[in-house]
Coordinates of C-alpha atoms in Angstrom, one line a residue:
M1 CA 14.4 10.2 133.0
G2 CA 12.5 10.2 136.3
Q3 CA 10.1 12.8 137.6
R4 CA 12.6 14.1 140.1
E5 CA 15.3 14.7 137.5
V6 CA 12.8 16.5 135.3
W7 CA 11.8 18.7 138.2
R8 CA 15.4 19.4 139.0
L9 CA 16.2 20.4 135.4
M10 CA 13.1 22.7 135.3
S11 CA 14.2 24.3 138.6
R12 CA 17.7 24.9 137.2
F13 CA 16.3 26.3 134.0
N14 CA 14.0 28.7 135.8
A15 CA 16.8 29.9 138.1
F16 CA 19.0 30.4 135.0
K17 CA 16.2 32.3 133.2
R18 CA 15.7 34.5 136.3
T19 CA 19.4 35.3 136.6
N20 CA 19.6 36.1 132.9
T21 CA 16.6 38.4 133.1
I22 CA 18.1 40.4 135.9
L23 CA 21.5 40.6 134.2
H24 CA 19.8 41.8 131.1
H25 CA 18.0 44.5 133.1
L26 CA 21.2 45.6 134.7
R27 CA 23.0 45.7 131.4
M28 CA 20.1 47.7 129.9
S29 CA 20.2 50.2 132.7
K30 CA 24.0 50.4 132.3
H31 CA 24.2 50.8 128.5
T32 CA 21.1 51.3 126.5
D33 CA 19.6 54.4 128.1
A34 CA 22.6 55.4 130.1
A35 CA 23.0 58.8 128.6
A36 CA 19.2 59.5 128.8
D37 CA 18.8 58.4 132.4
V38 CA 20.6 61.5 133.7
L39 CA 21.5 64.6 131.8
L40 CA 24.6 66.5 132.9
E41 CA 25.0 69.9 131.2
K42 CA 27.0 73.0 131.7
K43 CA 24.7 76.0 131.3
G44 CA 25.9 79.5 132.0
C45 CA 27.5 79.7 135.4
A46 CA 26.1 76.4 136.5
G47 CA 26.4 72.6 136.2
V48 CA 22.8 71.2 135.7
I49 CA 21.9 67.7 136.7
T50 CA 18.5 66.4 135.3
L51 CA 17.2 63.1 136.6
N52 CA 15.7 61.8 133.4
R53 CA 13.6 58.7 134.1
P54 CA 10.1 60.3 134.3
K55 CA 8.3 57.0 133.6
F56 CA 10.0 55.5 136.7
L57 CA 9.5 58.7 138.7
N58 CA 13.2 59.4 138.2
A59 CA 14.2 56.5 140.5
L60 CA 18.0 56.2 140.9
T61 CA 19.9 53.4 139.2
L62 CA 23.6 52.5 140.0
N63 CA 24.6 54.0 136.7
M64 CA 22.9 57.3 137.4
I65 CA 24.6 57.5 140.8
R66 CA 28.0 56.9 139.2
Q67 CA 27.5 59.5 136.6
I68 CA 26.3 62.2 139.0
Y69 CA 29.1 61.5 141.5
S70 CA 31.8 61.7 138.8
Q71 CA 30.4 64.9 137.3
L72 CA 29.8 66.5 140.7
K73 CA 33.5 66.0 141.6
K74 CA 34.6 67.5 138.2
W75 CA 32.3 70.6 138.6
E76 CA 33.5 71.1 142.2
Q77 CA 37.1 71.5 140.8
D78 CA 36.1 73.6 137.8
P79 CA 36.8 77.4 138.3
E80 CA 34.1 78.2 135.7
T81 CA 31.3 76.4 137.5
F82 CA 29.8 78.5 140.3
L83 CA 26.8 76.5 141.3
I84 CA 25.2 73.1 140.8
I85 CA 21.5 72.7 140.1
I86 CA 19.7 69.3 140.4
K87 CA 16.1 68.7 139.2
G88 CA 13.8 66.0 137.9
A89 CA 12.3 65.6 134.4
G90 CA 8.6 65.1 133.7
G91 CA 7.0 67.4 136.4
K92 CA 5.7 64.5 138.4
A93 CA 8.7 63.6 140.6
F94 CA 12.1 65.0 141.6
C95 CA 13.1 61.5 142.5
A96 CA 11.0 58.8 144.1
G97 CA 14.0 56.9 145.5
G98 CA 16.4 54.2 144.6
D99 CA 15.4 51.4 142.2
I100 CA 15.0 49.0 145.1
R101 CA 12.9 46.4 143.2
V102 CA 15.9 45.7 141.0
I103 CA 18.2 45.4 144.0
S104 CA 15.8 43.0 145.7
E105 CA 15.4 40.8 142.6
A106 CA 19.2 40.8 142.0
E107 CA 19.8 39.7 145.6
K108 CA 17.4 36.9 145.4
A109 CA 19.1 35.7 142.2
K110 CA 22.5 35.8 144.1
Q111 CA 23.6 38.8 141.9
N112 CA 25.2 40.7 144.8
I113 CA 24.8 44.3 143.7
A114 CA 23.4 45.7 146.9
P115 CA 26.7 46.3 148.6
V116 CA 27.9 48.3 145.6
F117 CA 24.6 50.2 145.1
F118 CA 24.3 51.3 148.8
R119 CA 28.0 52.1 149.1
E120 CA 28.1 54.3 146.0
E121 CA 24.7 55.9 146.8
Y122 CA 25.9 56.9 150.3
M123 CA 29.2 58.2 148.9
L124 CA 27.1 60.4 146.6
N125 CA 25.0 61.6 149.6
N126 CA 28.2 62.6 151.4
A127 CA 29.5 64.3 148.2
V128 CA 26.3 66.4 148.2
G129 CA 26.7 67.2 151.9
S130 CA 30.3 68.3 151.5
C131 CA 30.0 69.9 148.1
Q132 CA 32.3 73.0 147.9
K133 CA 30.0 74.8 145.4
P134 CA 26.5 76.1 146.2
Y135 CA 24.1 73.2 145.5
V136 CA 20.5 74.0 144.6
A137 CA 18.0 71.1 144.6
L138 CA 14.6 71.9 142.9
I139 CA 12.4 69.4 144.8
H140 CA 9.3 69.7 142.6
G141 CA 7.0 66.6 142.8
I142 CA 7.6 63.3 144.6
T143 CA 10.7 63.4 146.7
M144 CA 11.2 60.2 148.7
G145 CA 14.1 58.0 149.9
G146 CA 17.0 58.3 147.5
G147 CA 15.6 61.6 146.2
V148 CA 15.8 63.0 149.7
G149 CA 19.4 61.9 149.9
L150 CA 20.2 63.8 146.7
S151 CA 18.7 67.0 148.0
V152 CA 18.4 67.4 151.8
H153 CA 22.2 67.5 152.4
G154 CA 22.7 70.2 149.9
Q155 CA 22.9 73.9 150.8
F156 CA 19.7 75.0 149.1
R157 CA 16.5 73.0 148.7
V158 CA 13.6 74.7 146.9
A159 CA 10.1 73.1 147.3
T160 CA 7.0 73.9 145.3
E161 CA 3.3 73.4 146.1
K162 CA 3.6 70.0 144.2
C163 CA 6.4 68.7 146.3
L164 CA 5.5 65.5 148.2
F165 CA 8.1 64.5 150.8
A166 CA 8.2 61.2 152.7
M167 CA 10.6 58.6 154.1
P168 CA 8.3 55.5 153.8
E169 CA 11.0 52.9 154.4
T170 CA 9.6 51.2 157.5
A171 CA 6.7 50.0 155.3
I172 CA 9.1 48.0 153.1
G173 CA 11.3 46.5 155.8
L174 CA 14.0 49.0 155.5
F175 CA 14.8 52.2 157.4
P176 CA 15.1 55.9 156.4
D177 CA 18.6 55.8 155.0
V178 CA 20.6 58.1 152.7
G179 CA 21.5 60.1 155.8
G180 CA 18.1 60.1 157.4
G181 CA 19.8 59.3 160.7
Y182 CA 21.5 62.7 160.4
F183 CA 18.9 65.2 159.2
L184 CA 15.7 63.7 160.7
P185 CA 16.7 63.9 164.4
R186 CA 17.8 67.5 163.8
L187 CA 14.3 68.7 162.8
Q188 CA 12.1 70.6 165.3
G189 CA 11.2 68.6 168.4
K190 CA 10.4 65.0 167.6
L191 CA 9.1 65.7 164.1
G192 CA 11.9 63.7 162.5
Y193 CA 11.1 60.6 164.6
F194 CA 7.5 60.9 163.7
L195 CA 8.2 61.2 160.0
A196 CA 10.7 58.3 160.1
L197 CA 8.5 55.8 162.0
T198 CA 5.2 56.5 160.3
G199 CA 6.3 57.5 156.8
F200 CA 4.0 60.5 157.0
R201 CA 3.8 62.6 153.9
L202 CA 4.4 66.3 153.9
K203 CA 3.2 68.4 150.9
G204 CA 4.1 71.8 149.4
R205 CA 4.9 74.6 151.7
D206 CA 4.8 72.2 154.7
V207 CA 8.1 70.7 153.4
Y208 CA 9.6 74.2 153.9
R209 CA 7.8 74.7 157.3
A210 CA 9.2 71.4 158.5
G211 CA 12.8 72.6 157.8
I212 CA 13.4 70.1 155.0
A213 CA 13.3 72.8 152.2
T214 CA 15.2 76.1 152.7
H215 CA 12.9 78.0 150.2
F216 CA 9.4 77.7 148.7
V217 CA 8.6 78.8 145.1
D218 CA 5.4 78.6 143.1
S219 CA 5.8 75.9 140.5
E220 CA 4.9 78.2 137.6
K221 CA 7.9 80.4 138.5
L222 CA 10.4 77.5 138.7
A223 CA 11.6 77.8 135.1
M224 CA 12.1 81.6 135.6
L225 CA 14.0 81.0 138.8
E226 CA 16.3 78.6 137.0
E227 CA 16.9 81.1 134.2
D228 CA 17.8 83.8 136.8
L229 CA 20.2 81.5 138.5
L230 CA 21.9 80.6 135.2
A231 CA 22.1 84.2 134.2
L232 CA 24.2 85.2 137.2
K233 CA 27.8 86.2 136.4
S234 CA 30.4 84.5 138.7
P235 CA 27.9 84.5 141.6
S236 CA 28.8 84.1 145.2
K237 CA 26.8 82.0 147.7
E238 CA 25.2 85.2 148.8
N239 CA 24.1 86.2 145.3
I240 CA 22.5 82.8 144.8
A241 CA 20.8 83.0 148.2
S242 CA 19.5 86.5 147.3
V243 CA 17.8 85.2 144.1
L244 CA 16.2 82.3 146.0
E245 CA 15.0 84.6 148.7
N246 CA 13.4 87.0 146.3
Y247 CA 11.3 84.2 144.7
H248 CA 10.5 82.8 148.1
T249 CA 9.3 86.2 149.4
E250 CA 7.1 86.7 146.3
S251 CA 5.4 83.3 146.6
K252 CA 1.8 83.5 147.6
I253 CA 0.5 79.9 147.5
D254 CA -0.5 78.7 151.0
R255 CA 1.4 81.6 152.5
D256 CA -1.3 82.3 155.2
K257 CA -1.8 78.6 156.2
S258 CA -0.2 77.3 159.3
F259 CA 2.0 74.1 159.3
M260 CA -0.3 71.1 158.9
L261 CA 1.1 69.4 161.9
E262 CA 1.2 72.5 164.1
E263 CA -1.8 71.5 166.2
H264 CA -0.3 68.0 166.8
M265 CA 3.3 69.0 167.6
D266 CA 2.8 68.8 171.4
K267 CA 1.4 65.3 170.9
I268 CA 4.2 64.3 168.6
N269 CA 6.9 65.7 171.0
S270 CA 5.5 63.9 174.0
C271 CA 4.5 60.6 172.4
F272 CA 7.7 60.2 170.3
S273 CA 10.2 61.2 173.0
A274 CA 10.3 57.7 174.5
N275 CA 13.5 55.5 174.1
T276 CA 11.7 52.3 173.0
M277 CA 9.1 51.5 170.4
E278 CA 7.0 49.8 173.0
E279 CA 6.9 53.0 175.1
I280 CA 6.0 55.1 172.0
I281 CA 3.1 52.8 171.3
E282 CA 2.0 53.0 174.9
N283 CA 2.2 56.8 174.8
L284 CA -0.1 56.8 171.7
K285 CA -2.6 54.5 173.3
Q286 CA -2.6 56.6 176.5
D287 CA -3.1 59.8 174.5
G288 CA -6.2 58.3 172.9
S289 CA -6.8 61.2 170.5
S290 CA -8.0 60.5 166.9
F291 CA -4.6 61.7 165.7
A292 CA -2.7 59.4 168.1
L293 CA -4.8 56.4 167.3
E294 CA -4.4 57.0 163.5
Q295 CA -0.6 56.9 164.0
L296 CA -0.9 53.8 166.0
K297 CA -2.8 52.1 163.2
V298 CA -0.1 53.2 160.7
I299 CA 2.8 52.0 163.0
N300 CA 1.1 48.6 163.5
K301 CA 1.4 47.9 159.7
M302 CA 5.2 48.6 159.7
S303 CA 8.0 46.0 159.9
P304 CA 8.6 45.6 163.7
T305 CA 12.4 45.1 163.0
S306 CA 12.5 48.3 160.8
L307 CA 10.7 50.3 163.6
K308 CA 13.3 49.3 166.2
I309 CA 16.2 49.8 163.9
T310 CA 14.9 53.2 162.9
L311 CA 14.4 54.5 166.4
R312 CA 17.9 53.5 167.4
Q313 CA 19.3 54.8 164.1
L314 CA 17.9 58.3 164.9
M315 CA 18.9 58.3 168.5
E316 CA 22.5 57.4 167.7
G317 CA 22.5 59.7 164.6
S318 CA 21.5 62.7 166.6
S319 CA 25.1 63.1 167.9
K320 CA 27.0 61.8 164.8
T321 CA 28.5 63.5 161.8
L322 CA 26.9 62.8 158.4
Q323 CA 29.8 60.6 157.5
E324 CA 29.5 58.6 160.7
V325 CA 25.7 58.3 160.1
L326 CA 26.3 57.0 156.5
T327 CA 28.8 54.4 157.8
M328 CA 26.2 53.2 160.3
E329 CA 23.5 53.2 157.7
Y330 CA 25.7 51.1 155.3
R331 CA 26.0 48.4 158.0
L332 CA 22.2 48.5 158.5
S333 CA 21.5 48.3 154.8
Q334 CA 23.6 45.2 154.4
A335 CA 22.0 43.5 157.4
C336 CA 18.6 44.3 155.9
M337 CA 19.6 42.7 152.6
R338 CA 20.5 39.5 154.5
G339 CA 17.2 39.5 156.4
H340 CA 13.6 38.7 155.4
D341 CA 11.6 41.9 155.8
F342 CA 13.1 44.0 153.0
H343 CA 12.5 41.4 150.3
E344 CA 9.0 40.7 151.7
G345 CA 8.2 44.5 151.8
V346 CA 9.4 45.0 148.2
R347 CA 7.2 42.0 147.2
A348 CA 4.1 43.3 149.0
V349 CA 4.4 46.9 148.0
L350 CA 6.1 46.9 144.6
I351 CA 5.9 43.5 142.9
D352 CA 2.6 41.7 143.9
K353 CA 1.2 45.0 145.3
D354 CA -1.1 43.1 147.7
Q355 CA 0.0 45.6 150.5
S356 CA 0.0 42.7 152.9
P357 CA 3.6 42.0 154.0
K358 CA 4.1 39.0 156.3
W359 CA 6.8 40.4 158.7
K360 CA 9.3 38.0 160.5
P361 CA 9.3 38.5 163.4
A362 CA 5.7 39.8 163.3
D363 CA 5.7 41.3 166.8
L364 CA 7.9 44.0 168.4
K365 CA 8.6 42.0 171.5
E366 CA 10.1 39.2 169.3
V367 CA 12.8 41.7 168.0
T368 CA 15.5 41.2 170.5
D369 CA 18.4 43.4 171.5
E370 CA 20.7 40.8 170.1
D371 CA 18.9 41.0 166.7
L372 CA 19.3 44.8 166.8
N373 CA 22.9 44.7 167.8
N374 CA 23.7 42.4 164.9
H375 CA 22.2 45.0 162.5
F376 CA 24.5 47.7 163.9
K377 CA 27.7 45.6 164.0
S378 CA 30.8 46.8 162.2
L379 CA 31.5 45.2 158.9
G380 CA 35.3 45.5 159.5
S381 CA 37.2 46.0 156.3
N382 CA 33.9 46.0 154.3
D383 CA 32.7 49.1 156.2
L384 CA 31.9 52.3 154.3
K385 CA 35.0 54.6 154.3
F386 CA 35.4 58.1 153.2

């Protein structure tokens, strides 16, 4: 047997091993710990969803998405269920996002789970947004990406001082999905554009001040709040709102502090109101303040393709319904899966952790309108439909 044949056999064997490893991982996430990954319990007047992967910061798997969606629909129809509460186990995170590392590795091994994962995740985001029962998300700890999609579209979002909110997708060659194109452009001024393009992190009461959370509660009172909600008898939406409001009013942590971005909002509104990324960058350079230059430094590290996609996503999403936005984002997600930057971003940030992604193209001016239009193109019969 020649050296070439040996090399070919070795390559095949390695590809086979890689595929098997991923399939095993997917099977494990589907069966072994399926019951433990998410807890779905009826307690008192409420259906309670507990994301239960604390070691993985409660990152969402496809199996978790399916279980939550199915149960949410059942509780919605159940006359004995008056509200739905969703929370994360472990105290460190509500939900740090979707399990994108598994998606990227599966895609590379030609295990095409991305269309299914994104389709079902976005269907769940829409189910949260259109839920007929009061929906209370306790966003305690890290709340990013997919965790934002599970909470921000619901009627009530309760932050604590340990809440850490961000949409950091431009740093991994993606875009702020899960309905980001709907809620981000609807925040005050150009705040949503700033958060989306820079991945800026908001903490604690600032998540409430930004308009992402509807209420703020001290973390030590969170268990009591949940008990009081569960003890309600056949509550109306107003009864639930009243309990949340009482806790919010009593909360003292950081009550007297102003919004951390308050002093920068004029800069954010003027710099991020441009219609192109090139203009936003020019605005930041012209501003020249330490805040503007810091944002410039951050933006220069992001995927140029992701930046342009994100800006257009938010501009178009500002006048669309949530369902229209999710359909648009599904097209974008599948285009990103076919491209280079998402897999390179996952490698640099989550796998090798060298934090040095090599973007292609590496410069904003190389991302053409044609490239952008291809990302937004309809998938025809494969589009997301509600």
